[in-house]
Amino acid sequence: MEGENHAVKAVNVLRSRICDPKFIFFDDSPDSNYSKLKFMISSSVTEACNNSILLLGPRGSGKSAVLELVIQYLMQEYPDSISVIRLNGLLHSDDISAFKEIARQLCMEHQLVFSKAASFDDNSQFMMAMLKECGLAHKTVIFVLDEFDLFAQGKQRLLYSLLDAMQSITSQAVVVGISCRLDADQLLEKRVRSRFSHRKLLFLPPSMEDSQRLLMHMLTLPIDSSFPHDYAVEFNKKVQNIIEDRRFKETLNKFLNIDSAVKDLLRFLFCAVSHMDLQTGFLSRENFEIAFFSIQRHPKLEFLRNCTELELYMLVCMKSLEVKEQSLCNFNSVMKGNICCYNRGQSFSSNHYYINVYWLGFRHLIDLEEISFLNFHCLNISPRKMQVLIDYYPICEELLSFRILPNLLRLKQF
Amino acid sequence: MDKDKTPQLPVRMTRSSASSSNHIATAEVNSLEPLTINDLLVGGDPISLDDIISSFPGRSSQIREVVRLLGPLNSPMLPLFVYGGPSTGKTSIILQLFRHLNRPLVYSSCRTCHNQGILFESILNQLRLHRKNAANGYSTAKRCERPSDFVNFLREALTNVVNNLKKSENSISNKMTNGKIGNMIYLVFDNFQLVREWEKSSTILPLLFNLHDLLKMPEVGVIFISNTSPDTFYTNMGYVEPVPILFPEYTEGDIRQILLRNQLNQKLYSSFLDLVLHSFYRITNQVSQLSATLKPLYEKYCEPLNDKGKGVAHNSEMNLRLSTHIKPHISSALNEIFKISYISSTEVETQKEEKWKGKSSRSEQSKELGSLDFHMSTSAKYLLISAFLASRNPATLDASLFDSKGGFDNRKRKRKPSEKALERKETLEEEMLMKGPGTFPLERLLAIFQCLVSVAEDPSDNEEQNNNASGVQSGSGDLMSDILLQLSSLCNANFIFKGRSCPIEGSTRYRSTISEDLALKVARSLKFPLSKYLYRS
C-alpha cells in the first residue's frame, strides 16, 4: 500500500512534468534559443528601442514555451516596464477581432474600461494612443503573434499598423511572431516586409543525444523529502539503466525517425509513463515498447482488419476493376462484375446476395472513408465514380495473412 | 431503463440515452435548485472497474488503456483521440469510466451541436452551470459566435470551475470523506468526425485540436471521440497529434457474447447463434445491425416451441427440428432485412418496433402506388423527364425516338433494318448506365422538352375534340413559357446538375441527377408513357 502510494505520486509528478512546457524547455546554456531570445528582448527593453523577431520551427518544438519562459523572466526582472499582448492567428486572424482583442488586453493591463461596442477605427486609434503613452512612460509593449503566418493573409493591416507605429521614435514595442512555416517572412507584403527587421530564431528538433538528456531530465525523480530516499534513488537508477539499454536506444531511434519534435517525444513519454506498473512502482523497458506500438499506427491496416469479408471482397473487386480497365469504377460496374462472377460460379459465397446487401457494405466503406467519390454532386450515388484509397498491395497482404477467404476468390484475383 | 432489474448496464445504450439519462434524471430531481458542480459528474451509482469490463465484452484492453491514460487523481493529461467504427462502445465506455472515476466532464456531441456557435454555447452553459428555463427565457449563459470570444470565456469559466473544485476538495479532504472528485475537468467532444463538414471547418478544426495548447491549463483534459481515424482529419495547418486509442470492431466471439447477454434462454439462443451468426458476420460486424436483424429471425426460430422458448428442455432432437425449420429463412433474411434501415436502439419496446415497421411498410406501399410526395408544376415535371431522358439516352438516338411529330410508329420501322447496329447501340447504352447519367447541352434539353409536350398534348387533343385548336395552342404555349426559370429552379433543387462550361464546345452542359424510380413516378403522375422512350434492351 505504501509503495503504491509512492508510485501514484511518482506518476503524478512525471505526468505534470510532461504537461508543463516550462519544465521541459528550460535551458540556460549561452547558445540556447532561450538565452538568445532573452538577450534580444531584454536589450530592447533596457535600451528602449523597437524590435521585431520571428521564431520559426516545426510544430511542437517549443517556440511559444521558450517565449513564455523569457516573458516570465522579464516580468520578474522589469515588472513595471513591460506589458504583454498575446494574439493567436487561429482566433484573431481578421483585423477587426485582432484590434478588438488588443484593445481588450490593453484595457485589462491598465485598468481601463473596455467598450465592446467600440468600432474598428476606435480600437486602432486607441492602440496607437496607448503605444505612444507607453513609449513616453518607457514601458515596452510586447506583442506575441502566435501562428504568425495566418496574420499574413489578406490585407495585413494589423501587421502594417503595428510595424509602422514602431518606426516612430516615441513608441517602444517588440513584435514577436511565432510560426511553423519557415517561409513566414516571405508571405509579407512589400510595405510590411520593409518595416520588419529580419531577425529569425530557428528551433530545430533535438538530436539523439539531446533527446536522451531530455529523457533523463524528465524522468528522474527529485531526491528530497517528497519521496522516500531509497525509492527515489532506485527509481532513478532504473531509469538510467533503461536509457542506456541498447534495445531501448533502438526503439527511441525508430521513434525519432518518424516524429522528431519535442512534443512528439513527450507524447511517447506520456504513453510510457501511463503504462507504468503501479504495483512495482518502477518504469520498465516494456512500458516504452508498449507505448511505441500504441503510438505507431497503421491506419490502413487497422481498417482492413476491421473489414468484414463482404467489404474486403468488394474492395478487391473495385481494385481489380481499376487495374484491369485502367479507369475508375462505380457501384454499378462493381455489381455487374459481381453478377458475372456469380454466373461463372466464382462468387463471394454460395449464397447469392441481392444488391442491398452489397449496398450495405458499400455504405460502410464510404462511412469509413476508404473509398471516396470523385466528380459531381448527385442525389443518386450508385453511378458516381469512386476511388479506392488503399493500395492494391496491402489488400492482398490482408487477404493472404489475416483471413481465410474462399479459394475461388483468391484464384480470381491473383 | 431497466437498471433496477439488472445490476449491470443494459447491453447497449445509445449515445444519447447513455449521456443524457443521468443528466436528465438529476435535472428532474432538483429542477428548482441551481446546478452545482456535482452536475458535471456523470452520476448514477458508483461502479467498479471490473463491472465495466464485464459489461463490455471484448473491450478490456481498451478500457484498461483509457484508464491508464486518464491517470490517477489530479494528474494532468495530453489530449486523447478515441476512434473506431460505429457501435464499438466508444462513448458509452468513456462515460461509464467517468462514472467509475467520479470526475467532472463536459460532454458535447458534435451531432447535436451542429455548428460552432451551438457547440461553444453548450460547453459554456455546462461550465457556467447554467440551465435554460422559463425564468431566463431559455437563453444561453453567454452568446458567443467568434472563436476568439469563446476561448476567452472558456478560460474564464474553466478557471472558475477549477478553483471551485480545488476549494471543495480541500474542504472534503478535511472531512476525510470518500467522494474525491479531484481538480481536473475533462472536455469530451463526441462525433468529432462531423466537424469536418461544418461551414467553417477549416478554422474550427485546428482550433479544437490546439485547444489544449491554447488554454495552457494543466487542469483541463481534452478527449475527442470520432468514427474515423485521425488521418482523415486533414488540415493545412498541422497540429501536435493527440494520443490515439483504437476501438477495433468486435470479433465474432465478442459479438456472440454481446448478443447472448440479456437473453432468457441462453442455451437455445446460443444454438441459434451457432446456426446463423457466421453467415451474418461475414456481411456486417456492427452490433446494432446484427441485433436488429437477428431479432425477428430468432422469433421465427422459436415458432415451433409453443411457449416462445422460455422453459424448454434443451436436447439435440429439438435442436435438429428447429434448425431444419429455420434453414430456409436464413438466406432470405440475409437478403431482405437489411433493406429496412436498422433500429438504433434495442431498448425501444417491441410494440413500438412493430408499429414502426407497420408504418414503414405502409409508406412503401404508398410509394409503390406512385404518388409523388412533393408538389411540382406540370411544366417542371415535363422538364425533369426530358432532362432524365437526355441524360439516359444517347444523343444519336434522339432522331429515331422523337421525330417532328413525336410519334413512335416510325421508331419500329427504323429499328428493324440494322440489327447489328442496334446491338452495338445496346452495349453503348449499357455502358452509359454503368457510367451514370450523361451530360447534355441546353439545346438538346429544350428540343426534347418540346417534343414531349407536343406528344403529351396529342392524345388530349384526340379525346377532347370539342376544344378548338387555339386553346390547345395556348396550352402548349403556357407549358413552354418561363422554361429557363423552371430549369434554374430545378438546378437549385438539385434535380439537375449544372456543370461548368465545356472548354471545347463552349456551352454549359447539364446532367440529370434523379434516379429512374423517381422519373417513373413523375411520369406516372403525368400519365406520360416514359418507358416507351427509355432506350433499353
Coordinates of C-alpha atoms in Angstrom, one line a residue, chain A residues 8 11-12 15-16 18-19 59-60 64 68 86 88 90-92 94 96-97 100-101 104 116 146-147 149-150 180 259 263-264 266-267 270-271 274-276 294-295 297 299-300 302 306-311 330 332-333 336 348-354 356-357 360-361 364 367-370 375-380 382-383 385 389 403 405-406, chain B residues 65 68-78 80 83 85-86 142 146-149 151-153 196 203 206-207 210 212-214 216 218 227-232 237-244 246-249 278-279 281-286 289 331 334-336 338-339 430 433-437 493-495 497 511-516:
Chain A
V8 CA 0.9 7.1 -7.8
V11 CA 3.3 9.0 -11.9
N12 CA 1.6 12.3 -11.0
R15 CA 2.8 13.5 -15.9
S16 CA 2.6 17.0 -14.6
I18 CA 5.2 16.2 -19.3
C19 CA 2.3 18.6 -19.5
R59 CA 5.1 22.3 -34.7
G60 CA 5.7 21.2 -31.1
S64 CA 6.0 29.5 -27.6
E68 CA 6.7 32.2 -22.2
R86 CA -1.0 37.9 -26.8
N88 CA -3.3 33.9 -31.9
L90 CA -6.3 30.9 -35.2
L91 CA -8.5 33.3 -33.2
H92 CA -7.6 36.8 -34.4
D94 CA -9.2 39.0 -39.1
I96 CA -11.4 43.6 -36.6
S97 CA -11.2 40.9 -33.9
K100 CA -10.6 44.4 -30.5
E101 CA -8.5 41.8 -28.6
R104 CA -9.3 44.4 -24.6
K116 CA -17.4 46.1 -26.6
D146 CA 1.2 33.1 -32.4
E147 CA 0.5 31.4 -35.8
D149 CA 1.5 33.1 -41.0
L150 CA -2.3 33.4 -40.5
C180 CA 5.8 26.8 -38.1
D259 CA 8.5 12.1 -35.3
K263 CA 6.1 17.4 -28.3
D264 CA 6.1 14.1 -30.1
L266 CA 6.6 13.9 -24.9
R267 CA 3.6 12.1 -26.3
F270 CA 3.3 10.2 -21.7
C271 CA 2.2 6.9 -23.0
S274 CA 0.8 5.9 -18.2
H275 CA 1.7 2.3 -18.6
M276 CA 3.9 2.2 -15.6
S294 CA 0.4 2.1 -29.3
I295 CA 1.5 5.4 -30.9
R297 CA -0.4 3.4 -36.0
P299 CA -4.4 3.3 -40.2
K300 CA -5.0 1.4 -43.4
E302 CA -6.2 -1.3 -38.9
N306 CA -11.9 -4.3 -39.2
C307 CA -13.4 -5.1 -42.6
T308 CA -16.0 -7.9 -42.9
E309 CA -15.4 -10.5 -45.6
L310 CA -18.0 -8.9 -47.8
E311 CA -16.3 -5.5 -47.6
N330 CA -18.7 2.9 -59.8
N332 CA -23.0 -0.3 -60.9
S333 CA -19.9 -1.6 -62.5
K336 CA -22.0 -6.1 -62.8
F348 CA -18.1 -14.4 -52.7
S349 CA -20.2 -17.2 -51.3
S350 CA -22.6 -19.9 -52.3
N351 CA -25.4 -17.6 -51.3
H352 CA -26.4 -15.2 -53.9
Y353 CA -26.9 -11.9 -52.2
Y354 CA -29.1 -9.2 -53.5
N356 CA -28.9 -4.2 -51.0
V357 CA -26.5 -6.4 -49.1
L360 CA -24.8 -2.1 -47.0
G361 CA -21.1 -3.0 -47.3
H364 CA -20.0 1.2 -44.6
D367 CA -18.5 5.9 -43.9
L368 CA -15.1 4.7 -43.0
E369 CA -13.7 6.8 -45.8
E370 CA -11.8 4.1 -47.5
N375 CA -16.7 14.2 -59.5
F376 CA -20.2 15.6 -59.4
H377 CA -22.8 16.2 -56.8
C378 CA -25.6 13.7 -57.3
L379 CA -28.7 12.5 -55.4
N380 CA -28.2 9.1 -56.8
S382 CA -24.7 4.3 -57.5
P383 CA -23.4 5.7 -60.7
K385 CA -17.3 7.3 -59.8
L389 CA -8.0 4.9 -51.2
R403 CA -8.3 -14.1 -43.3
L405 CA -11.2 -16.5 -47.8
P406 CA -12.7 -18.9 -50.3
Chain B
E65 CA -5.6 1.7 -21.7
R68 CA -4.1 4.3 -17.7
L69 CA -4.1 7.3 -19.9
L70 CA -6.6 9.2 -17.8
G71 CA -4.2 8.5 -14.9
P72 CA -4.6 8.8 -11.2
L73 CA -6.4 11.6 -9.4
N74 CA -5.3 15.1 -10.2
S75 CA -2.7 14.1 -12.8
P76 CA -2.6 16.3 -16.0
M77 CA -3.2 14.7 -19.4
L78 CA -2.4 15.2 -23.0
L80 CA -6.7 11.8 -26.3
Y83 CA -11.7 6.3 -32.6
G85 CA -16.3 2.2 -36.2
P86 CA -19.9 2.9 -35.2
K142 CA -23.2 33.7 -22.9
R146 CA -16.4 34.1 -32.6
P147 CA -13.7 31.6 -31.6
S148 CA -11.7 34.4 -30.0
D149 CA -14.6 35.2 -27.6
V151 CA -11.5 30.9 -25.9
N152 CA -11.7 33.9 -23.5
F153 CA -15.0 32.9 -22.0
R196 CA -15.2 18.4 -40.9
T203 CA -10.8 27.3 -38.8
P206 CA -7.3 23.4 -35.9
L207 CA -8.8 25.4 -33.1
N210 CA -5.0 23.1 -30.5
H212 CA -5.2 22.2 -25.1
D213 CA -2.2 24.3 -26.1
L214 CA -4.3 27.4 -26.4
K216 CA -2.4 26.4 -21.3
P218 CA -2.8 21.7 -17.0
N227 CA -15.8 7.4 -36.1
T228 CA -12.9 7.9 -38.5
S229 CA -9.2 7.6 -37.8
P230 CA -7.0 10.7 -37.1
D231 CA -5.5 10.7 -40.6
T232 CA -8.8 11.6 -42.1
M237 CA -2.2 23.9 -40.5
G238 CA -0.9 20.8 -38.9
Y239 CA -1.2 20.2 -35.1
V240 CA 0.5 18.2 -32.5
E241 CA -1.2 14.8 -32.7
P242 CA -3.3 13.7 -29.8
V243 CA -2.7 10.2 -28.3
P244 CA -4.6 7.7 -30.4
L246 CA -8.3 2.5 -31.4
F247 CA -11.5 0.6 -30.6
P248 CA -11.5 -2.2 -33.2
E249 CA -14.6 -3.9 -34.5
H278 CA -21.3 -16.8 -39.0
S279 CA -23.1 -16.1 -42.2
Y281 CA -21.0 -11.9 -39.5
R282 CA -19.5 -12.2 -43.0
I283 CA -21.7 -9.3 -44.1
T284 CA -21.6 -7.0 -41.2
N285 CA -19.8 -6.7 -37.9
Q286 CA -21.8 -3.9 -36.4
Q289 CA -27.3 -4.0 -37.4
S331 CA -30.9 -16.7 -46.8
L334 CA -29.8 -12.2 -45.2
N335 CA -31.1 -10.6 -48.3
E336 CA -34.2 -8.8 -47.2
F338 CA -31.0 -5.2 -44.5
K339 CA -33.4 -3.3 -46.7
E430 CA -25.5 -0.3 -71.1
L433 CA -26.0 3.1 -67.5
M434 CA -22.8 1.9 -65.8
K435 CA -21.2 5.3 -66.1
G436 CA -24.2 7.1 -64.8
P437 CA -26.2 9.9 -66.4
A493 CA -33.3 21.9 -56.1
N494 CA -30.5 19.7 -57.2
F495 CA -32.6 17.7 -59.6
F497 CA -26.8 19.3 -62.1
R511 CA -26.8 16.4 -66.2
S512 CA -29.9 14.9 -64.5
T513 CA -29.3 13.5 -61.1
I514 CA -32.6 11.8 -60.4
S515 CA -33.0 8.0 -60.2
E516 CA -35.1 6.0 -62.6

